[in-house]
Coordinates of N, CA and C and ligand atoms in Angstrom, one line a residue:
M15 N 0.8 -1.2 0.0 CA 0.0 0.0 0.0 C 0.9 1.2 0.0
A16 N 0.6 2.2 -0.9 CA 1.5 3.3 -1.1 C 1.5 4.2 0.1
D17 N 0.5 4.2 0.9 CA 0.5 5.1 2.1 C 0.8 4.4 3.4
T18 N 1.3 3.2 3.3 CA 1.7 2.5 4.5 C 3.1 2.9 4.9
L19 N 3.3 3.3 6.2 CA 4.7 3.6 6.7 C 5.2 2.4 7.3
D20 N 6.5 2.0 7.1 CA 7.0 0.9 7.8 C 7.6 1.4 9.1
L21 N 8.3 0.5 9.9 CA 8.8 0.9 11.2 C 9.8 2.1 11.1
F22 N 10.4 2.3 10.0 CA 11.4 3.4 9.9 C 10.8 4.6 9.3
G23 N 9.5 4.7 9.1 CA 8.9 5.9 8.6 C 9.1 6.0 7.1
Q24 N 9.5 4.9 6.4 CA 9.7 5.0 5.0 C 8.4 4.7 4.2
S25 N 8.2 5.3 3.1 CA 7.0 4.9 2.3 C 7.4 5.2 0.8
G26 N 6.6 4.6 -0.1 CA 6.9 4.8 -1.5 C 6.7 6.2 -2.0
P27 N 7.2 6.6 -3.2 CA 7.1 7.9 -3.7 C 5.6 8.3 -3.8
E28 N 5.4 9.6 -3.5 CA 4.0 10.1 -3.4 C 4.1 11.5 -4.2
A29 N 3.2 11.6 -5.2 CA 3.2 12.8 -6.0 C 2.5 14.0 -5.2
L30 N 3.2 15.1 -5.1 CA 2.6 16.3 -4.4 C 1.9 17.1 -5.4
S31 N 2.4 17.1 -6.6 CA 1.9 17.9 -7.8 C 2.7 17.5 -9.0
D32 N 2.4 18.0 -10.1 CA 3.1 17.6 -11.3 C 4.6 17.9 -11.2
G33 N 5.4 16.9 -11.2 CA 6.9 17.0 -11.1 C 7.4 17.1 -9.7
A34 N 6.6 17.1 -8.6 CA 7.0 17.1 -7.2 C 6.7 15.8 -6.6
V35 N 7.7 15.1 -6.1 CA 7.6 13.7 -5.5 C 8.2 13.7 -4.1
L36 N 7.3 13.3 -3.2 CA 7.7 13.1 -1.8 C 8.1 11.7 -1.4
M37 N 9.2 11.5 -0.8 CA 9.6 10.2 -0.4 C 9.9 10.2 1.1
R38 N 8.8 9.8 1.8 CA 8.9 9.8 3.3 C 10.0 8.9 3.8
G39 N 10.9 9.4 4.6 CA 11.9 8.6 5.3 C 13.0 8.1 4.4
F40 N 13.1 8.6 3.2 CA 14.1 8.0 2.2 C 15.5 8.1 2.8
A41 N 15.8 9.1 3.5 CA 17.2 9.4 3.9 C 17.5 8.9 5.4
V42 N 16.5 8.3 6.1 CA 16.6 8.0 7.5 C 17.9 7.1 7.7
S43 N 18.0 6.1 6.8 CA 19.1 5.2 7.0 C 20.5 5.8 6.8
E44 N 20.5 7.0 6.2 CA 21.8 7.7 6.0 C 22.0 8.8 7.0
T45 N 21.2 8.8 8.1 CA 21.3 9.9 9.1 C 22.7 10.2 9.6
D46 N 23.4 9.1 10.1 CA 24.7 9.4 10.7 C 25.7 9.9 9.7
A47 N 25.7 9.4 8.5 CA 26.6 9.9 7.4 C 26.3 11.3 7.1
L48 N 25.0 11.6 7.0 CA 24.6 13.0 6.6 C 25.0 14.0 7.7
I49 N 24.8 13.6 8.9 CA 25.1 14.6 10.0 C 26.6 14.8 10.1
T50 N 27.4 13.7 10.0 CA 28.8 13.8 10.0 C 29.3 14.6 8.9
G51 N 28.7 14.4 7.7 CA 29.1 15.2 6.5 C 28.8 16.7 6.7
I52 N 27.6 17.0 7.2 CA 27.3 18.4 7.5 C 28.3 19.0 8.4
E53 N 28.6 18.3 9.5 CA 29.5 18.8 10.5 C 30.9 19.1 9.9
S54 N 31.3 18.2 9.0 CA 32.6 18.3 8.3 C 32.6 19.6 7.4
V55 N 31.5 19.7 6.6 CA 31.3 20.9 5.8 C 31.4 22.2 6.6
A56 N 30.7 22.2 7.8 CA 30.6 23.4 8.6 C 31.9 23.7 9.3
T57 N 32.8 22.8 9.4 CA 34.2 23.1 10.0 C 34.9 23.9 9.0
Q58 N 34.7 23.6 7.7 CA 35.5 24.2 6.6 C 34.8 25.5 6.1
A59 N 33.5 25.5 6.1 CA 32.7 26.6 5.6 C 31.6 26.8 6.7
P60 N 31.8 27.6 7.7 CA 30.9 27.7 8.8 C 29.5 28.2 8.4
F61 N 28.4 27.8 9.1 CA 27.1 28.3 8.9 C 27.1 29.8 9.2
R62 N 26.4 30.6 8.4 CA 26.3 32.0 8.6 C 24.9 32.5 8.1
R63 N 24.5 33.6 8.7 CA 23.2 34.1 8.3 C 23.5 35.2 7.2
L64 N 23.1 34.9 6.0 CA 23.4 35.8 4.8 C 22.4 37.0 4.9
M65 N 22.9 38.0 4.3 CA 22.1 39.2 4.2 C 21.2 39.2 2.9
T66 N 20.0 39.5 3.0 CA 19.1 39.7 1.8 C 19.6 40.9 1.0
P67 N 19.3 41.0 -0.3 CA 19.7 42.2 -1.0 C 19.1 43.5 -0.3
G68 N 18.0 43.3 0.4 CA 17.5 44.5 1.1 C 18.2 44.8 2.4
G69 N 19.2 44.0 2.8 CA 20.0 44.3 3.9 C 19.6 43.7 5.3
K70 N 18.7 42.8 5.2 CA 18.2 42.1 6.5 C 18.9 40.7 6.6
P71 N 19.3 40.3 7.8 CA 19.8 38.9 7.9 C 18.7 37.9 7.8
M72 N 19.0 36.8 7.0 CA 18.0 35.7 6.9 C 17.9 35.0 8.3
S73 N 16.8 34.4 8.6 CA 16.7 33.7 9.9 C 17.3 32.4 9.9
A74 N 17.4 31.7 8.8 CA 18.1 30.4 8.7 C 19.6 30.7 8.4
A75 N 20.5 29.9 9.0 CA 21.9 30.0 8.7 C 22.2 29.0 7.5
M76 N 23.2 29.4 6.7 CA 23.5 28.6 5.5 C 25.0 28.3 5.3
T77 N 25.3 27.2 4.7 CA 26.6 27.0 4.1 C 26.3 26.1 2.8
N78 N 27.4 25.7 2.2 CA 27.3 25.0 0.9 C 28.4 24.0 0.8
C79 N 28.2 22.9 0.0 CA 29.3 22.1 -0.5 C 29.0 21.9 -2.0
G80 N 30.1 21.5 -2.7 CA 30.0 21.3 -4.1 C 30.8 22.4 -4.9
A81 N 30.8 22.3 -6.2 CA 31.6 23.2 -7.0 C 31.0 24.6 -7.0
A82 N 29.7 24.7 -6.7 CA 29.1 26.1 -6.6 C 28.3 26.2 -5.3
G83 N 28.3 27.4 -4.8 CA 27.5 27.6 -3.5 C 26.6 28.8 -3.7
W84 N 25.4 28.7 -3.1 CA 24.5 29.9 -3.2 C 24.8 30.9 -2.2
V85 N 24.9 32.2 -2.6 CA 25.1 33.3 -1.7 C 24.2 34.4 -2.0
S86 N 24.0 35.2 -0.9 CA 23.1 36.4 -1.0 C 23.8 37.5 -0.3
D87 N 23.8 38.7 -0.8 CA 24.3 39.9 -0.1 C 23.7 41.1 -0.8
R88 N 24.2 42.3 -0.5 CA 23.6 43.5 -1.0 C 23.5 43.6 -2.5
R89 N 24.4 42.8 -3.2 CA 24.5 42.8 -4.6 C 23.5 41.8 -5.2
G90 N 22.9 41.0 -4.5 CA 21.8 40.1 -5.0 C 22.1 38.6 -4.6
Y91 N 21.4 37.7 -5.3 CA 21.5 36.3 -5.1 C 22.4 35.7 -6.3
R92 N 23.2 34.8 -6.0 CA 24.0 34.1 -7.1 C 24.7 32.9 -6.6
Y93 N 25.3 32.2 -7.5 CA 26.2 31.1 -7.1 C 27.7 31.5 -7.3
E94 N 28.5 31.1 -6.3 CA 29.9 31.4 -6.3 C 30.7 30.1 -6.2
A95 N 31.9 30.1 -6.8 CA 32.8 28.9 -6.7 C 33.5 28.9 -5.3
C96 N 33.7 30.1 -4.7 CA 34.4 30.2 -3.5 C 33.5 30.8 -2.4
D97 N 33.7 30.4 -1.2 CA 33.0 30.9 0.0 C 33.5 32.4 0.2
P98 N 32.7 33.4 0.1 CA 33.1 34.7 0.3 C 33.7 35.0 1.7
Q99 N 33.3 34.2 2.7 CA 33.8 34.4 4.0 C 35.2 33.9 4.3
T100 N 35.6 32.8 3.5 CA 36.9 32.3 3.7 C 37.8 32.5 2.5
G101 N 37.2 32.8 1.3 CA 38.0 32.9 0.1 C 38.4 31.6 -0.5
R102 N 38.0 30.5 0.2 CA 38.4 29.2 -0.4 C 37.2 28.6 -1.1
P103 N 37.5 27.6 -2.0 CA 36.4 26.9 -2.7 C 35.5 26.2 -1.6
W104 N 34.3 26.1 -1.9 CA 33.4 25.4 -1.0 C 33.9 24.0 -0.8
P105 N 33.6 23.3 0.3 CA 34.0 21.9 0.5 C 33.4 21.1 -0.6
E106 N 34.1 20.0 -0.9 CA 33.6 19.1 -1.9 C 32.2 18.4 -1.5
M107 N 31.4 18.1 -2.5 CA 30.2 17.4 -2.3 C 30.7 15.9 -2.3
S108 N 30.5 15.2 -1.2 CA 30.9 13.8 -1.1 C 30.1 12.9 -2.0
D109 N 30.7 11.8 -2.4 CA 30.0 10.8 -3.2 C 28.7 10.4 -2.5
G110 N 28.8 10.2 -1.2 CA 27.6 9.8 -0.4 C 26.4 10.8 -0.5
F111 N 26.7 12.0 -0.4 CA 25.7 13.1 -0.6 C 25.2 13.0 -2.0
R112 N 26.1 13.0 -3.0 CA 25.6 13.1 -4.4 C 24.8 11.8 -4.8
D113 N 25.3 10.7 -4.4 CA 24.6 9.4 -4.7 C 23.1 9.4 -4.2
L114 N 23.0 9.9 -2.9 CA 21.6 9.9 -2.4 C 20.7 10.8 -3.2
A115 N 21.2 12.0 -3.6 CA 20.4 12.9 -4.4 C 20.1 12.4 -5.8
V116 N 21.1 11.8 -6.4 CA 20.9 11.3 -7.8 C 19.9 10.1 -7.8
E117 N 20.0 9.3 -6.8 CA 19.1 8.1 -6.6 C 17.7 8.6 -6.4
A118 N 17.5 9.6 -5.5 CA 16.1 10.1 -5.3 C 15.5 10.7 -6.6
A119 N 16.4 11.5 -7.3 CA 15.9 12.1 -8.5 C 15.5 11.0 -9.5
R120 N 16.3 10.0 -9.6 CA 16.0 8.9 -10.6 C 14.7 8.2 -10.2
L121 N 14.5 7.9 -9.0 CA 13.2 7.3 -8.5 C 12.0 8.2 -8.8
A122 N 12.3 9.5 -8.9 CA 11.2 10.4 -9.2 C 11.0 10.7 -10.7
G123 N 11.9 10.0 -11.5 CA 11.7 10.1 -12.9 C 12.7 11.0 -13.6
F124 N 13.7 11.6 -12.9 CA 14.7 12.5 -13.5 C 16.0 11.7 -13.6
E125 N 16.2 11.2 -14.8 CA 17.4 10.3 -15.0 C 18.7 10.9 -15.0
D126 N 18.8 12.2 -15.4 CA 20.1 12.8 -15.7 C 20.4 13.9 -14.8
F127 N 20.1 13.8 -13.5 CA 20.4 14.8 -12.6 C 21.9 14.8 -12.3
T128 N 22.5 16.0 -12.5 CA 24.0 16.1 -12.2 C 24.2 17.3 -11.3
P129 N 24.0 17.1 -10.0 CA 24.1 18.3 -9.1 C 25.5 18.8 -8.9
D130 N 25.7 20.1 -8.9 CA 27.0 20.7 -8.6 C 27.0 21.5 -7.4
A131 N 25.8 21.7 -6.8 CA 25.7 22.5 -5.6 C 24.8 21.8 -4.5
C132 N 25.2 21.9 -3.3 CA 24.4 21.5 -2.2 C 24.3 22.6 -1.2
L133 N 23.2 23.3 -1.1 CA 22.9 24.4 -0.1 C 22.4 23.7 1.2
I134 N 23.0 24.0 2.3 CA 22.6 23.4 3.6 C 22.1 24.6 4.4
N135 N 20.8 24.4 4.8 CA 20.1 25.4 5.6 C 20.0 24.9 7.0
L136 N 20.3 25.7 8.0 CA 20.2 25.4 9.4 C 19.1 26.2 10.1
Y137 N 18.0 25.6 10.6 CA 16.9 26.3 11.3 C 17.0 26.0 12.7
E138 N 16.9 27.1 13.6 CA 16.7 26.9 15.0 C 15.3 27.3 15.2
P139 N 14.7 27.0 16.4 CA 13.3 27.3 16.6 C 13.0 28.8 16.4
G140 N 12.0 29.1 15.6 CA 11.6 30.5 15.3 C 12.1 30.9 13.9
A141 N 13.1 30.2 13.3 CA 13.7 30.5 12.0 C 12.7 30.1 10.9
R142 N 12.6 30.8 9.8 CA 11.7 30.5 8.8 C 12.3 30.9 7.4
M143 N 11.5 30.6 6.4 CA 12.0 31.0 5.1 C 10.7 31.5 4.3
S144 N 10.7 32.8 3.9 CA 9.5 33.3 3.3 C 9.3 32.8 1.9
L145 N 8.1 32.9 1.4 CA 7.7 32.4 0.1 C 8.7 32.9 -1.0
H146 N 9.2 32.0 -1.8 CA 10.1 32.4 -2.8 C 10.1 31.4 -3.9
Q147 N 10.7 31.7 -5.1 CA 11.0 30.8 -6.1 C 12.5 30.6 -6.2
D148 N 12.9 29.4 -6.6 CA 14.4 29.1 -6.8 C 14.6 29.3 -8.3
R149 N 15.2 30.4 -8.7 CA 15.4 30.6 -10.2 C 16.8 31.2 -10.5
D150 N 17.8 30.9 -9.6 CA 19.1 31.4 -9.8 C 20.0 30.4 -10.6
E151 N 19.4 29.2 -10.9 CA 20.1 28.1 -11.6 C 20.0 28.3 -13.1
T152 N 21.0 27.8 -13.8 CA 21.1 28.0 -15.2 C 20.1 27.1 -16.0
D153 N 20.1 25.8 -15.6 CA 19.3 24.8 -16.3 C 18.1 24.4 -15.5
L154 N 16.9 25.1 -15.7 CA 15.7 24.8 -14.9 C 15.0 23.5 -15.3
S155 N 15.6 22.8 -16.3 CA 15.1 21.4 -16.6 C 15.6 20.4 -15.6
Q156 N 16.6 20.8 -14.8 CA 17.0 19.8 -13.8 C 16.3 20.1 -12.5
P157 N 15.9 19.1 -11.7 CA 15.2 19.2 -10.5 C 16.0 19.7 -9.4
I158 N 15.4 20.0 -8.2 CA 16.1 20.2 -7.0 C 15.6 19.1 -6.0
V159 N 16.6 18.5 -5.3 CA 16.3 17.5 -4.4 C 16.5 18.0 -3.0
S160 N 15.5 17.9 -2.1 CA 15.5 18.4 -0.8 C 15.5 17.3 0.2
V161 N 16.4 17.4 1.2 CA 16.6 16.3 2.3 C 16.4 17.0 3.6
S162 N 15.4 16.6 4.4 CA 15.2 17.2 5.7 C 15.7 16.3 6.9
L163 N 16.3 16.9 7.8 CA 16.9 16.2 9.0 C 16.6 17.0 10.3
G164 N 16.3 16.3 11.4 CA 16.1 16.9 12.7 C 14.7 17.2 12.9
L165 N 14.4 18.4 13.5 CA 13.0 18.8 13.8 C 12.2 18.9 12.6
E166 N 10.9 18.6 12.8 CA 10.0 18.7 11.6 C 9.7 20.2 11.3
A167 N 9.2 20.4 10.1 CA 8.9 21.8 9.7 C 7.6 21.8 8.9
V168 N 6.9 22.9 8.9 CA 5.7 23.1 8.1 C 6.2 23.7 6.8
F169 N 6.1 22.9 5.7 CA 6.5 23.4 4.4 C 5.3 24.0 3.7
L170 N 5.5 25.2 3.2 CA 4.4 25.9 2.5 C 4.6 25.8 1.0
W171 N 3.6 25.1 0.4 CA 3.7 24.7 -1.0 C 2.7 25.6 -1.8
G172 N 3.2 26.5 -2.5 CA 2.3 27.5 -3.3 C 2.2 27.1 -4.7
G173 N 1.8 28.1 -5.5 CA 1.6 27.9 -6.9 C 2.6 28.7 -7.7
M174 N 2.2 29.1 -9.0 CA 3.2 29.8 -9.9 C 3.2 31.3 -9.6
A175 N 2.2 31.8 -8.9 CA 2.2 33.2 -8.5 C 2.3 33.3 -7.0
R176 N 3.0 34.4 -6.5 CA 3.2 34.5 -5.1 C 1.9 34.5 -4.3
T177 N 0.8 35.0 -4.9 CA -0.4 35.2 -4.2 C -1.3 33.9 -4.2
D178 N -0.9 32.9 -5.0 CA -1.7 31.7 -5.0 C -1.8 31.1 -3.6
P179 N -2.9 30.3 -3.3 CA -3.0 29.7 -2.0 C -1.9 28.7 -1.8
T180 N -1.5 28.5 -0.5 CA -0.5 27.6 -0.1 C -1.1 26.4 0.6
Q181 N -0.5 25.2 0.4 CA -0.8 24.0 1.1 C 0.3 23.8 2.2
K182 N -0.1 23.3 3.3 CA 0.9 23.0 4.4 C 1.2 21.5 4.4
I183 N 2.5 21.2 4.3 CA 3.0 19.8 4.3 C 4.1 19.7 5.3
I184 N 3.9 18.7 6.2 CA 4.9 18.6 7.3 C 6.1 17.8 6.7
L185 N 7.3 18.3 6.8 CA 8.5 17.6 6.4 C 9.2 17.1 7.7
R186 N 9.4 15.8 7.8 CA 10.0 15.2 9.0 C 11.4 14.7 8.7
H187 N 12.1 14.3 9.8 CA 13.4 13.8 9.7 C 13.5 12.7 8.6
G188 N 14.4 12.8 7.7 CA 14.6 11.8 6.7 C 13.8 11.9 5.4
D189 N 12.8 12.8 5.4 CA 12.0 13.0 4.2 C 12.8 13.6 3.1
V190 N 12.6 13.1 1.9 CA 13.2 13.7 0.7 C 12.1 14.1 -0.3
V191 N 12.3 15.3 -0.9 CA 11.3 15.7 -1.9 C 12.1 16.1 -3.2
V192 N 11.6 15.7 -4.3 CA 12.2 16.1 -5.6 C 11.3 17.0 -6.3
F193 N 11.8 18.2 -6.6 CA 11.0 19.3 -7.3 C 11.5 19.5 -8.7
G194 N 10.7 19.1 -9.7 CA 11.2 19.3 -11.0 C 10.0 19.6 -11.9
G195 N 10.2 19.6 -13.2 CA 9.2 19.7 -14.2 C 8.3 21.0 -13.9
A196 N 7.0 20.8 -14.0 CA 6.1 21.9 -13.8 C 6.1 22.5 -12.4
S197 N 6.7 21.8 -11.4 CA 6.8 22.3 -10.0 C 8.1 23.1 -9.7
R198 N 9.0 23.1 -10.7 CA 10.3 23.6 -10.4 C 10.3 25.1 -10.1
L199 N 9.3 25.9 -10.6 CA 9.2 27.3 -10.3 C 8.1 27.7 -9.4
R200 N 7.5 26.7 -8.7 CA 6.5 27.1 -7.8 C 7.0 27.8 -6.5
F201 N 6.2 28.7 -6.0 CA 6.6 29.4 -4.8 C 6.5 28.4 -3.6
H202 N 7.4 28.6 -2.6 CA 7.4 27.7 -1.5 C 8.2 28.4 -0.3
G203 N 8.0 27.9 0.9 CA 8.6 28.5 2.0 C 8.5 27.6 3.2
I204 N 9.0 28.0 4.4 CA 9.0 27.3 5.6 C 8.4 28.2 6.7
A205 N 7.4 27.7 7.4 CA 6.8 28.4 8.5 C 7.8 28.4 9.7
P206 N 7.7 29.4 10.6 CA 8.6 29.4 11.8 C 8.7 28.1 12.5
L207 N 10.0 27.6 12.7 CA 10.2 26.3 13.3 C 9.7 26.3 14.7
K208 N 8.9 25.3 15.0 CA 8.4 25.1 16.4 C 9.5 24.6 17.3
P209 N 9.5 25.0 18.6 CA 10.5 24.5 19.5 C 10.4 22.9 19.6
G210 N 11.5 22.3 20.0 CA 11.5 20.9 20.2 C 12.9 20.4 20.2
R211 N 13.1 19.1 20.4 CA 14.5 18.6 20.2 C 14.4 17.2 19.6
C212 N 15.4 16.9 18.8 CA 15.4 15.7 18.1 C 16.6 14.8 18.7
P213 N 16.4 13.6 19.0 CA 17.5 12.8 19.6 C 18.7 12.8 18.6
G214 N 19.9 13.1 19.2 CA 21.1 13.0 18.4 C 21.4 14.3 17.6
I215 N 20.4 15.1 17.3 CA 20.5 16.3 16.5 C 20.3 17.5 17.2
G216 N 19.4 17.5 18.2 CA 19.2 18.6 19.1 C 18.0 19.5 18.6
A217 N 18.0 20.8 19.0 CA 16.9 21.7 18.8 C 17.2 22.4 17.4
R218 N 17.2 21.6 16.3 CA 17.5 22.2 15.0 C 17.0 21.4 13.9
R219 N 16.9 22.0 12.8 CA 16.5 21.3 11.6 C 17.6 21.7 10.5
Y220 N 18.0 20.7 9.8 CA 18.8 20.9 8.6 C 18.0 20.6 7.3
N221 N 18.2 21.4 6.3 CA 17.7 21.0 5.0 C 18.8 21.1 4.0
L222 N 19.0 20.1 3.3 CA 20.0 20.1 2.2 C 19.2 20.2 0.9
T223 N 19.6 21.1 0.0 CA 19.0 21.1 -1.4 C 20.1 20.9 -2.4
F224 N 20.0 19.9 -3.2 CA 20.9 19.5 -4.2 C 20.4 20.2 -5.5
R225 N 21.3 20.9 -6.2 CA 21.0 21.6 -7.3 C 22.0 21.5 -8.5
R226 N 21.5 21.7 -9.7 CA 22.4 21.9 -10.8 C 22.4 23.4 -11.0
A227 N 23.5 24.1 -10.5 CA 23.5 25.5 -10.5 C 24.0 26.2 -11.7
I228 N 25.1 25.6 -12.2 CA 25.8 26.3 -13.4 C 25.5 25.6 -14.7
Ligands
MD3_3 C1 10.2 23.8 -4.6 N1 14.5 25.4 1.3 O1 16.7 26.3 0.1 S1 13.0 22.6 0.9 C2 15.6 26.6 -0.4 O2 13.3 23.5 4.0 C3 14.4 26.2 0.3 O3 15.1 24.8 3.8 C4 13.4 25.0 2.2 O4 13.4 26.5 -0.2 C5 14.0 24.4 3.4 O5 15.5 27.2 -1.5 C6 12.4 24.2 1.5 C7 11.9 22.3 -0.3 C8 12.2 23.0 -1.6 C9 13.4 23.3 -2.0 C10 13.6 23.8 -3.3 C11 12.6 23.9 -4.2 C12 11.1 23.1 -2.5 C13 11.3 23.6 -3.8 C14 12.7 24.4 -5.5 C15 11.7 24.5 -6.3 C16 10.4 24.2 -5.9
FE4 FE1 13.7 27.3 -2.2

């Protein structure tokens, strides 16, 4: 049965809309490797709160791994090969990270996903992300793969216009969502994170988004 959860919270792919596929618990078995990998990235490229082009700090902290990393400052949003804070290239995207994202994309029907960027968002209770589109990538025919870890979040799933109604979808530890095709440019966001704590991870949520940036 497609909607049956097993003991580990895993279930088969579920279509959220045209081109958007939710895989509950898909990354749970990779938890330890993912957390270790995030900690390793953060030692080389620390989490920081980027400034919006309007000059306000974002509430989620961010870092990146891969050949390209997403940055925001007074000059706008873009991808950069080097971390502006350290001047060094972003840490490498490990094979384990890449393989997980490529396999999820393949199961969702995207055979040729070649991610070169992994943006890692860190939310503490109260942090949010307002409704936006992801359109800084060159090839919008490639999907974005999202991996959620730690505290659960209310994901706001909108339409093609900012003012379209939004649906609320809870994203839990280990959930993976592939956003491509007709869903690639839909508006989306994250409601303020509720307080709580997650065994082994603490009072935080990580979201990794794998992208073809350049
Ligand atoms: C739908 N991150 O980093 S993941 C982002 O949980 C971002 O941190 C949120 O939105 C987070 O840009 C949401 C779900 C997500 C990610 C990328 C998408 C949904 C998307 C790109 C296109 C359409
Ligand atoms: Fe986004």
